[in-house]
Each structure stands twice: as structure tokens, then as C-alpha cells.
Amino acid sequence: MLLAILVILPFVLGGAAFLCRTGPAGRGLLVAGAGAHLILSVAAVFGRPEALFGGILLLDALGGLFLLLTSILFAAAAVYAVGYLAKEHGDERRDFQEGAFFSNAPQTVFIACLFFFLGSMTLVTATHHLGLLWAAIEATTLASAPLIYFHRHHRSLEAAWKYLVICSVGIALALVGNILLAAAGGAGAPDTESSLYLGDLLARAKTMNPMWFKAGFVFLMVGYGAKMGLAPMHTWLPDAHSESPSLVSALLSGALLNCAFLGILRAHQIGVAAGLADFCSPIFIGLGLFSMVTAAVFIIGQGDFKRILAYSSVEHMGILSLAVGLGGAAVFGGMLHAAAHSVTKAMLFLLAGNILAAFHTKSSHDARGVIRALPVTGILWVAGFLAITGSPPFGIFLSELTILKAALDAGRFVLAAAYLGLLGLIFCGMAVPVLRMAQGPSTPHIDPGPRGEDALSVGPPLVLGGLTLLLGLYAPSFFSDLLTRAAALASGM
């Protein structure tokens, strides 16, 4: 029953959040729920619980890796939210960008939606039924849209609608992909019913109709790719990440994108089993490289530091796609990259929230001298920049090196050169604004706020920063084993 409890618990807690009459009670529930979910997730990932409901709920290493990342990030975001929500009361306030007045959504709604968001993502990772996985990914959209619209001004409303419309179009395309996959699986076994169970589709892969599968895979790649933030379907991502509260941006970038990636990997598993890896790989590589190019173009010269982080997510989703397309050892690098990117990007978004709260601007030109004004945040901001751009000794350096080596070993020298060149461009593009913000005298008249640099604002990013450093220096055997098993599944083995 562990998997059932893990999936149901966040929805129950979300309902309970509406009953909390005071802010402290709601925030206490959020932290307690996040802690309980993390403990249950660790038990499920390493305890390998039995399948439930005829295999509808089944946690393998691939789902387990993304479940563990989701739960860790949610716990960090929950602790950060205690300090954040204590400051973000519901009174009317002035927008620092345009001067207009707005008020925040009720905190009970915000906390409830956070739990519903967590429950939806948990279901994505814990099901082997592709129809239910599709429904869960759609549920993540519905649960997270109110989170993006927490600050009720016109920019966040526009971002929320853009997110809803683009992701809904994407999920509609993914539905067509699922129907085509079921048809492909049933084509080789006319006496059996069509099925969306992953196990059934893998078992029928050899007799699958290749044309139906190819059409289904393209629809799934475009549909889930929109949610994952792959270019050119990424256009919701910069606005949503920029206008959301920073802890929501951390969950969107570090956890939600992984869920959409998992949906694509499930289809890839079937494609490899059907002997159609040669069809899937060029699509992964093409979209991966195009995403990296798009990110490089928009990062260079970008002045909004939250949008820089958003485009960085487009880059890293491209790297994940590229790794799967290369196959072999690159897939292990991709799994390590997913883990390292999740914790690093969440760390950076939480730090961006600290900077935004103190400087009241998202402009990297106006937020100067962060290290002087917010010493812990400033140092972590620079460390996070080095980590996210693949500098040693952080985890992303190791994962990007693994992917590069796999490309060279496969004789893909032009691809390896393009990959290295784009990484170099993005490093330079991010270095200018990040270092400009960190160095120099502090901007006059900054407002550190009533909580300043307290443990709640710097503790979660500090822990996440420690994790990304640990991934680069030493991965415990139990985690390496999880990565290896997840990579084997993602490779279709």
C-alpha cells in the first residue's frame, strides 16, 4: 500500500490545507506534509514496493529517480515557503515594476495547490499506465497554473494563461500520440484488446505496426516536449518562470520538466524494444541541439535574471534530449544530468527570490553588489552559476563530460564540437550578468526585508548546493545503482 499512500497523501493534505484558518497552521502543514512525503519516497525508491491495482501503480528505477528528485525539491521549497509566505500577506501592495496595486491569492489556496501539484507529479512517476500518466501530466498543469498566478497582477495572469494554453495544446497532441501507440500495439495482435499498459506495449513491441508507432512517437515528442520546455515549443517557460514566486519556479524547473521528460522516455522504451531506436534518436538529437541554440541566443544579452534561469532550463532540457539520442553511456550521463540540474536550478531560483525580495528588481543591471548586501546569497549565487554552467567540481560538470565522452567515443565529432561550442557560448552569456550582479558596491536603498538572510531563506539553497557539489565529488553506491538502473530503462534495456 506504500505507493497508494504516497500518491493519495498530498491530495488529502491539499484538502486539509483549506481547513487551516491561520497562516502558521497552513505553513506547518506544508512542512510536515513535505517531510512525510520525502520519508515515504525514500522508502518507496529503495524499498521497491509491490505493484498495485494490476500494475497501474508500479515504481521502477526511472520513475523512482524522478520521484526522489521531486520530493527533495518539494521539501526544500516547503521550508523556504515558511519564510516567504510569512512576508507575502494578502494585503494590497504596490507592484515594484509598474507601480500598480495588486493583492496575492489566499495562502490556503496556494498551499493546497502546492500539495495537488505534488500529488500529480507523484502519480506521473508511479504509474505504468500511459493513459493515467497523460492524465497526471494534465493535472500538473491545472494544479500549477494558480501557483503562477499567486501575485494577482496582469503579468502573472498573462503568464498563467500562456502556460495553460500552450501546455493544453501539447497535452492534446500527446493524447493523439497515446491513441496511436495503443493502435500500433494492437495492430500486431488483432485478437487482443488495445492496451496502454507499458508492460503490454513492451511485450507487443516486436509485432507493433511501425508506421503507427512512428506517428505516435512524433505526437508524444511534440506534446510532452512542449511541457518539458524543448524548443521551439518552450515559449510558455520564460514567462511562467519569470512571473511565478521563486519557490514555484524552482518546482517548475526542477521537478515538473522531469515529469514531461519521463513521459517521452516511456515512449522511447517502447521504440527501442520495437527496434525503432534509429527513428527516435535523430529526433532527440535534433530537438536537443535546437534547444541549446535557442537558449544560447536568448541568454546572451538577457537582462532579466529570472528569465536567464528559465532559458538555462531550455538549454538543460536540450542536453537531456541529446543524451538520450546519443544512447550508450550518454544516457547514464543524462540521468546524472537530470539529478544535478534539478537541485542546482532549484537552488538558483530560491536565491533569485532572495535577491528579488531585497532589490525589488529582476534586472541584472540594477541588482548590483549582491555579495555585499546579501553575503550568503551572493556567494551561493556565484557558486550556483558555476555549477549550472558545468564548471568543476559540481555534478553538471561530470554529467556533461560523460555525454561529451560518449559522443566522441561514438565518432560524432561534429556533434561533440557543436555541443562544446554551445556550452561555451552559454557560459559566457550567463557569466556577464551573474558576475555583474555579484560584484561591486551594493545598490543604494535596497530593502533586505524583515527576514533578511535568515535560515529559512538561505538554508534550503545551501542544502541543494551541497547536493550538487556532492554529485560531482562522490555519489553513494545506492544512488549510483539507482542512476545505472534508470539509465538502463531509459535506454530500452
Coordinates of C-alpha atoms in Angstrom, one line a residue:
M1 CA 0.0 0.0 0.0
L2 CA 3.0 2.3 0.2
L3 CA 2.6 3.6 -3.4
A4 CA -1.1 4.3 -2.9
I5 CA -0.4 6.2 0.3
L6 CA 2.4 8.1 -1.4
V7 CA 0.0 9.2 -4.2
I8 CA -3.1 9.9 -2.1
L9 CA -1.4 11.7 0.8
P10 CA -0.7 15.0 -1.0
F11 CA -4.3 15.3 -2.2
V12 CA -5.6 14.6 1.4
L13 CA -3.2 17.3 2.7
G14 CA -4.3 19.7 0.0
G15 CA -7.9 19.3 1.1
A16 CA -6.8 19.8 4.7
A17 CA -5.0 23.0 3.8
F18 CA -8.4 24.6 3.1
L19 CA -9.3 24.0 6.8
C20 CA -6.3 25.8 8.2
R21 CA -7.6 29.1 9.5
T22 CA -4.3 30.7 10.2
G23 CA -1.1 31.2 8.2
P24 CA 1.2 29.4 10.6
A25 CA -1.1 26.4 10.7
G26 CA -1.1 26.1 6.9
R27 CA 2.7 26.6 6.7
G28 CA 3.2 24.0 9.4
L29 CA 1.0 21.6 7.5
L30 CA 3.1 22.3 4.4
V31 CA 6.4 21.4 6.0
A32 CA 5.0 18.4 7.9
G33 CA 3.5 17.1 4.6
A34 CA 6.6 17.6 2.7
G35 CA 8.7 15.8 5.3
A36 CA 6.3 12.8 5.3
H37 CA 6.3 12.6 1.5
L38 CA 10.1 12.6 1.5
I39 CA 10.3 9.8 4.0
L40 CA 7.8 7.7 2.1
S41 CA 9.5 8.5 -1.2
V42 CA 12.9 7.3 0.1
A43 CA 11.2 4.1 1.4
A44 CA 9.5 3.5 -1.9
V45 CA 12.5 4.2 -4.1
F46 CA 14.9 2.0 -2.2
G47 CA 12.4 -0.5 -0.8
R48 CA 10.9 -1.4 -4.2
P49 CA 7.2 -1.8 -3.1
E50 CA 4.9 -4.3 -4.9
A51 CA 2.8 -3.2 -7.8
L52 CA -0.8 -2.2 -7.1
F53 CA -4.1 -2.3 -9.0
G54 CA -2.9 -4.7 -11.6
G55 CA 0.2 -2.8 -12.4
I56 CA -1.3 0.7 -12.7
L57 CA 0.9 1.8 -9.8
L58 CA 4.4 0.5 -10.3
L59 CA 7.6 2.2 -9.4
D60 CA 10.7 1.3 -11.4
A61 CA 14.1 2.9 -11.2
L62 CA 13.3 5.5 -13.8
G63 CA 10.2 6.7 -12.0
G64 CA 11.9 6.3 -8.7
L65 CA 14.7 8.7 -9.7
F66 CA 12.3 11.4 -10.7
L67 CA 10.1 10.8 -7.6
L68 CA 13.1 11.2 -5.3
L69 CA 14.1 14.4 -7.0
T70 CA 10.6 15.8 -6.9
S71 CA 10.3 15.0 -3.2
I72 CA 13.6 16.5 -2.2
L73 CA 12.8 19.7 -4.1
F74 CA 9.4 20.0 -2.6
A75 CA 10.8 19.6 0.9
A76 CA 13.3 22.4 0.2
A77 CA 10.6 24.6 -1.3
A78 CA 8.3 23.9 1.6
V79 CA 10.9 25.1 4.2
Y80 CA 11.6 28.2 2.0
A81 CA 7.9 28.9 1.8
V82 CA 7.6 29.3 5.5
G83 CA 9.6 32.5 5.5
Y84 CA 8.3 33.6 2.1
L85 CA 4.6 33.2 2.9
A86 CA 5.1 34.9 6.3
K87 CA 6.1 38.0 4.4
E88 CA 3.6 37.7 1.5
H89 CA 0.4 38.5 3.3
G90 CA -2.8 39.2 1.4
D91 CA -3.0 43.0 1.8
E92 CA -2.9 45.2 -1.2
R93 CA 0.6 46.1 -2.3
R94 CA 2.4 48.1 -5.0
D95 CA 4.0 46.4 -7.9
F96 CA 7.7 47.3 -8.0
Q97 CA 7.8 47.1 -11.8
E98 CA 4.8 49.2 -12.8
G99 CA 3.6 50.8 -9.7
A100 CA 0.1 49.4 -9.9
F101 CA -1.6 47.8 -6.9
F102 CA -2.4 44.1 -6.5
S103 CA -3.1 41.5 -3.8
N104 CA -1.9 38.0 -3.5
A105 CA -4.1 34.9 -3.7
P106 CA -5.1 33.4 -0.3
Q107 CA -2.3 31.3 1.2
T108 CA -4.7 28.4 1.9
V109 CA -5.3 28.2 -1.9
F110 CA -1.6 28.5 -2.6
I111 CA -0.6 25.7 -0.1
A112 CA -3.5 23.4 -1.3
C113 CA -2.3 23.8 -4.9
L114 CA 1.2 23.1 -3.9
F115 CA 0.0 19.7 -2.5
F116 CA -2.1 19.0 -5.5
F117 CA 0.9 19.8 -7.7
L118 CA 3.0 17.3 -5.7
G119 CA 0.3 14.6 -5.8
S120 CA 0.0 15.0 -9.6
M121 CA 3.8 14.7 -10.1
T122 CA 4.0 11.7 -7.8
L123 CA 1.3 9.9 -9.8
V124 CA 3.3 10.7 -13.0
T125 CA 6.4 8.9 -11.6
A126 CA 4.5 6.0 -10.0
T127 CA 2.3 4.7 -12.9
H128 CA 3.0 2.4 -15.8
H129 CA -0.3 3.1 -17.4
L130 CA 0.3 5.6 -20.2
G131 CA -3.2 6.9 -20.1
L132 CA -3.1 7.7 -16.4
L133 CA 0.4 9.2 -16.9
W134 CA -1.1 11.5 -19.5
A135 CA -4.0 12.5 -17.1
A136 CA -1.5 13.1 -14.3
I137 CA 0.6 15.4 -16.5
E138 CA -2.5 17.4 -17.4
A139 CA -3.3 17.5 -13.7
T140 CA 0.1 19.1 -13.0
T141 CA -0.9 21.9 -15.4
L142 CA -4.2 22.6 -13.7
A143 CA -2.6 22.4 -10.2
S144 CA 0.3 24.7 -11.0
A145 CA -1.5 27.4 -13.0
P146 CA -2.9 29.0 -9.8
L147 CA 0.6 29.0 -8.3
I148 CA 1.9 31.0 -11.3
Y149 CA -1.0 33.5 -10.7
F150 CA -0.2 33.9 -6.9
H151 CA 0.7 37.5 -7.4
R152 CA -2.6 38.7 -9.0
H153 CA -1.3 41.3 -11.5
H154 CA -1.7 41.3 -15.2
R155 CA 1.8 39.9 -16.0
S156 CA 1.3 36.8 -13.9
L157 CA -2.2 36.4 -15.3
E158 CA -0.8 36.5 -18.8
A159 CA 1.9 34.0 -17.9
A160 CA -0.6 31.6 -16.4
W161 CA -2.9 31.8 -19.4
K162 CA 0.0 31.3 -21.8
Y163 CA 1.1 28.3 -19.7
L164 CA -2.4 26.8 -19.7
V165 CA -3.0 27.3 -23.4
I166 CA 0.4 26.0 -24.7
C167 CA 0.5 23.1 -22.3
S168 CA -3.1 22.2 -23.1
V169 CA -2.4 22.1 -26.8
G170 CA 0.7 20.0 -26.0
I171 CA -1.3 17.6 -23.9
A172 CA -3.9 17.3 -26.7
L173 CA -1.2 16.3 -29.1
A174 CA 0.1 13.8 -26.5
L175 CA -3.4 12.3 -26.3
V176 CA -3.3 11.6 -30.0
G177 CA 0.1 10.1 -29.6
N178 CA -1.2 7.7 -26.9
I179 CA -4.1 6.6 -29.1
L180 CA -1.7 5.9 -32.0
L181 CA 0.6 3.9 -29.6
A182 CA -2.3 1.8 -28.5
A183 CA -3.3 1.3 -32.1
A184 CA 0.3 0.3 -33.0
G185 CA 0.4 -2.2 -30.2
G186 CA -3.0 -3.7 -31.2
A187 CA -2.1 -3.9 -34.9
G188 CA 0.2 -6.9 -34.4
A189 CA -2.2 -8.8 -32.1
P190 CA -5.7 -8.4 -33.7
D191 CA -7.3 -10.9 -31.2
T192 CA -6.3 -8.9 -28.2
E193 CA -7.6 -5.6 -26.8
S194 CA -5.5 -2.4 -27.3
S195 CA -3.7 -1.5 -24.1
L196 CA -1.8 1.5 -22.7
Y197 CA 0.0 -0.6 -20.0
L198 CA 3.7 -0.1 -20.5
G199 CA 4.3 -3.8 -19.9
D200 CA 1.8 -4.8 -22.6
L201 CA 3.2 -2.4 -25.1
L202 CA 6.8 -3.6 -24.5
A203 CA 5.7 -7.2 -24.8
R204 CA 4.0 -6.5 -28.2
A205 CA 6.8 -4.2 -29.4
K206 CA 8.2 -6.8 -31.9
T207 CA 4.9 -7.1 -33.7
M208 CA 4.0 -3.5 -33.4
N209 CA 2.9 -1.6 -36.6
P210 CA 6.0 0.7 -37.2
M211 CA 4.1 3.4 -39.0
W212 CA 1.5 3.8 -36.3
F213 CA 4.3 3.9 -33.7
K214 CA 6.4 6.5 -35.6
A215 CA 3.3 8.8 -35.9
G216 CA 2.5 8.3 -32.2
F217 CA 6.1 9.0 -31.1
V218 CA 6.2 12.2 -33.0
F219 CA 2.9 13.4 -31.4
L220 CA 4.2 12.4 -28.0
M221 CA 7.5 14.1 -28.6
V222 CA 5.9 17.4 -29.6
G223 CA 3.1 17.2 -27.0
Y224 CA 5.3 16.3 -23.9
G225 CA 8.2 18.3 -25.4
A226 CA 6.0 21.4 -25.0
K227 CA 5.6 20.7 -21.4
M228 CA 9.3 19.8 -21.0
G229 CA 10.4 23.1 -22.5
L230 CA 12.1 21.8 -25.6
A231 CA 12.5 24.4 -28.3
P232 CA 10.6 25.5 -30.3
M233 CA 7.7 24.5 -28.0
H234 CA 9.2 26.2 -25.0
T235 CA 7.5 29.6 -25.2
W236 CA 5.5 29.3 -22.0
L237 CA 8.5 28.7 -19.9
P238 CA 10.3 32.1 -19.7
D239 CA 7.1 34.0 -18.8
A240 CA 5.9 31.4 -16.2
H241 CA 9.3 31.1 -14.5
S242 CA 9.7 34.8 -14.5
E243 CA 6.3 35.7 -13.0
S244 CA 5.9 32.9 -10.6
P245 CA 7.0 33.1 -6.9
S246 CA 10.6 31.8 -6.9
L247 CA 9.8 28.6 -5.0
V248 CA 7.2 27.8 -7.6
S249 CA 9.8 28.5 -10.4
A250 CA 12.1 26.0 -8.5
L251 CA 9.5 23.3 -8.7
L252 CA 8.5 24.0 -12.3
S253 CA 12.1 23.9 -13.5
G254 CA 13.5 21.2 -11.2
A255 CA 10.6 18.8 -11.0
L256 CA 7.8 19.4 -13.5
L257 CA 10.1 19.4 -16.6
N258 CA 11.4 15.9 -15.4
C259 CA 7.8 14.6 -15.4
A260 CA 7.3 15.5 -19.0
F261 CA 10.7 14.0 -19.9
L262 CA 9.6 10.8 -18.2
G263 CA 6.5 10.7 -20.5
I264 CA 8.8 10.9 -23.5
L265 CA 11.2 8.2 -22.1
R266 CA 8.3 5.8 -21.7
A267 CA 7.6 6.1 -25.4
H268 CA 11.3 5.7 -26.2
Q269 CA 11.5 2.5 -24.2
I270 CA 8.8 1.1 -26.5
G271 CA 10.6 2.4 -29.6
V272 CA 13.8 0.7 -28.6
A273 CA 12.0 -2.6 -27.9
A274 CA 10.4 -2.4 -31.3
G275 CA 13.7 -1.9 -33.0
L276 CA 13.0 1.7 -33.9
A277 CA 15.7 3.4 -32.0
D278 CA 17.2 4.7 -35.3
F279 CA 14.0 6.6 -35.9
C280 CA 13.8 8.1 -32.4
S281 CA 17.5 9.1 -31.9
P282 CA 17.7 11.8 -34.7
I283 CA 14.6 13.4 -33.3
F284 CA 16.1 13.6 -29.8
I285 CA 19.4 14.9 -31.1
G286 CA 17.7 17.5 -33.4
L287 CA 15.5 18.9 -30.7
G288 CA 18.3 18.8 -28.2
L289 CA 20.7 20.8 -30.3
F290 CA 17.9 23.3 -31.4
S291 CA 17.0 23.8 -27.7
M292 CA 20.6 24.6 -26.8
V293 CA 20.9 27.0 -29.8
T294 CA 17.7 28.7 -28.7
A295 CA 18.9 29.0 -25.1
A296 CA 22.2 30.5 -26.2
V297 CA 20.6 33.1 -28.4
F298 CA 18.2 34.3 -25.7
I299 CA 20.6 34.1 -22.8
I300 CA 23.2 36.4 -24.4
G301 CA 22.3 39.9 -23.7
Q302 CA 19.3 39.0 -21.5
G303 CA 18.9 41.4 -18.6
D304 CA 16.2 39.7 -16.5
F305 CA 18.0 37.3 -14.2
K306 CA 14.9 35.1 -13.7
R307 CA 14.5 34.8 -17.5
I308 CA 18.1 33.8 -17.8
L309 CA 17.5 30.9 -15.4
A310 CA 14.4 30.0 -17.5
Y311 CA 16.3 29.9 -20.7
S312 CA 19.0 27.9 -18.9
S313 CA 16.3 25.3 -18.3
V314 CA 15.6 25.1 -22.0
E315 CA 19.4 24.5 -22.5
H316 CA 19.5 21.7 -20.0
M317 CA 16.3 20.0 -21.3
G318 CA 18.1 20.1 -24.7
I319 CA 21.1 18.4 -23.1
L320 CA 18.9 15.6 -21.7
S321 CA 17.3 15.1 -25.1
L322 CA 20.7 15.0 -26.7
A323 CA 22.0 12.4 -24.2
V324 CA 19.1 10.0 -24.9
G325 CA 19.6 10.5 -28.6
L326 CA 23.3 9.6 -28.4
G327 CA 22.5 6.5 -26.4
G328 CA 25.0 4.2 -24.6
A329 CA 27.0 5.8 -21.8
A330 CA 25.4 9.2 -22.6
V331 CA 22.1 8.1 -21.2
F332 CA 23.8 7.5 -17.8
G333 CA 25.2 11.0 -18.1
G334 CA 21.7 12.2 -18.9
M335 CA 20.3 10.7 -15.7
L336 CA 23.0 12.2 -13.7
H337 CA 22.4 15.5 -15.5
A338 CA 18.7 15.4 -14.7
A339 CA 19.6 15.0 -11.0
A340 CA 22.2 17.6 -10.9
H341 CA 20.2 20.1 -12.9
S342 CA 17.2 19.7 -10.7
V343 CA 18.9 20.5 -7.5
T344 CA 21.1 23.3 -9.0
K345 CA 18.3 25.1 -10.8
A346 CA 16.0 24.9 -7.7
M347 CA 18.9 26.4 -5.7
L348 CA 19.3 29.2 -8.1
F349 CA 15.6 30.1 -8.3
L350 CA 15.4 30.2 -4.5
L351 CA 18.4 32.5 -4.4
A352 CA 16.8 34.7 -7.2
G353 CA 13.9 35.0 -4.8
N354 CA 16.1 36.4 -2.1
I355 CA 17.7 38.9 -4.5
L356 CA 14.3 39.9 -5.8
A357 CA 13.0 40.5 -2.3
A358 CA 15.9 42.7 -1.3
F359 CA 16.5 44.6 -4.5
H360 CA 12.9 44.9 -5.9
T361 CA 14.1 44.3 -9.4
K362 CA 14.6 41.5 -11.8
S363 CA 17.2 43.5 -13.8
S364 CA 20.8 42.3 -13.6
H365 CA 21.8 45.9 -14.4
D366 CA 20.1 47.3 -11.3
A367 CA 20.8 44.5 -8.8
R368 CA 24.4 45.2 -8.1
G369 CA 26.7 44.2 -5.2
V370 CA 24.7 41.2 -4.1
I371 CA 27.7 39.7 -2.2
R372 CA 28.0 42.9 -0.1
A373 CA 24.3 43.3 0.5
L374 CA 23.4 39.6 1.0
P375 CA 26.7 37.7 1.6
V376 CA 25.4 34.2 1.9
T377 CA 23.0 34.6 -1.0
G378 CA 25.7 36.3 -3.1
I379 CA 28.3 33.6 -2.6
L380 CA 25.8 30.8 -3.3
W381 CA 24.6 32.8 -6.4
V382 CA 28.1 32.7 -7.8
A383 CA 28.6 29.0 -6.8
G384 CA 25.3 28.2 -8.4
F385 CA 26.3 29.9 -11.6
L386 CA 29.5 27.8 -11.8
A387 CA 27.5 24.7 -11.1
I388 CA 24.8 25.3 -13.7
T389 CA 27.3 26.1 -16.4
G390 CA 29.2 22.9 -15.9
S391 CA 32.3 24.0 -14.0
P392 CA 34.2 21.5 -11.9
P393 CA 33.8 20.0 -9.4
F394 CA 30.0 20.2 -9.5
G395 CA 27.6 17.4 -10.7
I396 CA 26.8 19.0 -14.0
F397 CA 30.4 19.1 -15.0
L398 CA 30.6 15.3 -14.5
S399 CA 27.4 14.7 -16.4
E400 CA 28.3 17.0 -19.3
L401 CA 31.7 15.4 -19.5
T402 CA 30.1 11.9 -19.6
I403 CA 27.9 13.0 -22.5
L404 CA 30.8 14.6 -24.4
K405 CA 32.9 11.4 -24.0
A406 CA 30.1 9.3 -25.3
A407 CA 29.7 11.5 -28.3
L408 CA 33.5 11.3 -29.0
D409 CA 33.5 7.5 -28.5
A410 CA 30.7 7.2 -31.0
G411 CA 32.7 9.1 -33.6
R412 CA 30.2 12.0 -33.5
F413 CA 32.9 14.7 -33.7
V414 CA 30.9 17.4 -35.4
L415 CA 28.1 16.9 -32.8
A416 CA 30.6 17.0 -30.0
A417 CA 32.1 20.2 -31.3
A418 CA 28.7 21.9 -31.6
Y419 CA 27.8 20.7 -28.1
L420 CA 31.0 22.2 -26.6
G421 CA 30.7 25.4 -28.6
L422 CA 27.1 26.0 -27.3
L423 CA 28.1 25.2 -23.7
G424 CA 30.9 27.8 -24.1
L425 CA 28.6 30.4 -25.5
I426 CA 26.0 29.9 -22.7
F427 CA 28.8 30.1 -20.1
C428 CA 29.9 33.4 -21.4
G429 CA 26.3 34.6 -21.8
M430 CA 25.5 33.9 -18.2
A431 CA 28.8 35.0 -16.7
V432 CA 28.3 38.6 -17.7
P433 CA 25.1 39.3 -15.8
V434 CA 25.7 37.0 -12.9
L435 CA 29.2 38.4 -12.1
R436 CA 27.9 41.9 -12.7
M437 CA 25.3 41.3 -10.0
A438 CA 27.6 39.7 -7.6
Q439 CA 30.5 42.2 -7.7
G440 CA 30.8 45.9 -6.9
P441 CA 29.2 48.2 -4.4
S442 CA 25.7 47.4 -3.3
T443 CA 22.8 49.2 -5.0
P444 CA 21.6 52.0 -2.7
H445 CA 18.3 51.8 -0.9
I446 CA 18.0 48.0 -1.0
D447 CA 15.4 46.5 1.3
P448 CA 16.5 43.2 2.8
G449 CA 13.0 42.8 4.3
P450 CA 12.0 41.8 7.8
R451 CA 13.5 38.3 7.4
G452 CA 16.8 39.4 5.7
E453 CA 19.1 36.4 5.3
D454 CA 17.6 34.1 7.8
A455 CA 18.0 30.4 7.9
L456 CA 14.7 29.8 6.1
S457 CA 15.8 31.9 3.1
V458 CA 19.4 30.6 2.7
G459 CA 19.2 27.1 4.4
P460 CA 17.3 25.3 1.5
P461 CA 19.5 26.7 -1.3
L462 CA 22.6 25.9 0.8
V463 CA 21.5 22.2 1.2
L464 CA 20.7 22.0 -2.5
G465 CA 24.1 23.5 -3.3
G466 CA 25.7 20.9 -1.1
L467 CA 23.9 18.1 -3.0
T468 CA 25.1 19.3 -6.5
L469 CA 28.6 19.5 -5.1
L470 CA 28.3 16.0 -3.7
L471 CA 27.1 14.7 -7.1
G472 CA 30.3 15.9 -8.6
L473 CA 32.6 14.6 -5.9
Y474 CA 31.1 11.4 -4.7
A475 CA 27.9 9.6 -5.4
P476 CA 27.0 7.0 -2.8
S477 CA 26.7 3.4 -4.2
F478 CA 22.9 3.2 -3.6
F479 CA 22.4 6.4 -5.7
S480 CA 24.9 5.3 -8.4
D481 CA 22.9 2.0 -8.6
L482 CA 19.7 3.9 -9.0
L483 CA 21.2 6.0 -11.8
T484 CA 22.5 2.9 -13.5
R485 CA 19.2 1.1 -13.4
A486 CA 17.3 4.3 -14.5
A487 CA 19.7 4.7 -17.4
A488 CA 19.3 1.1 -18.4
L489 CA 15.5 1.5 -18.6
A490 CA 15.8 4.8 -20.5
S491 CA 18.0 3.1 -23.0
G492 CA 15.3 0.5 -23.5
M493 CA 17.2 -2.4 -21.9

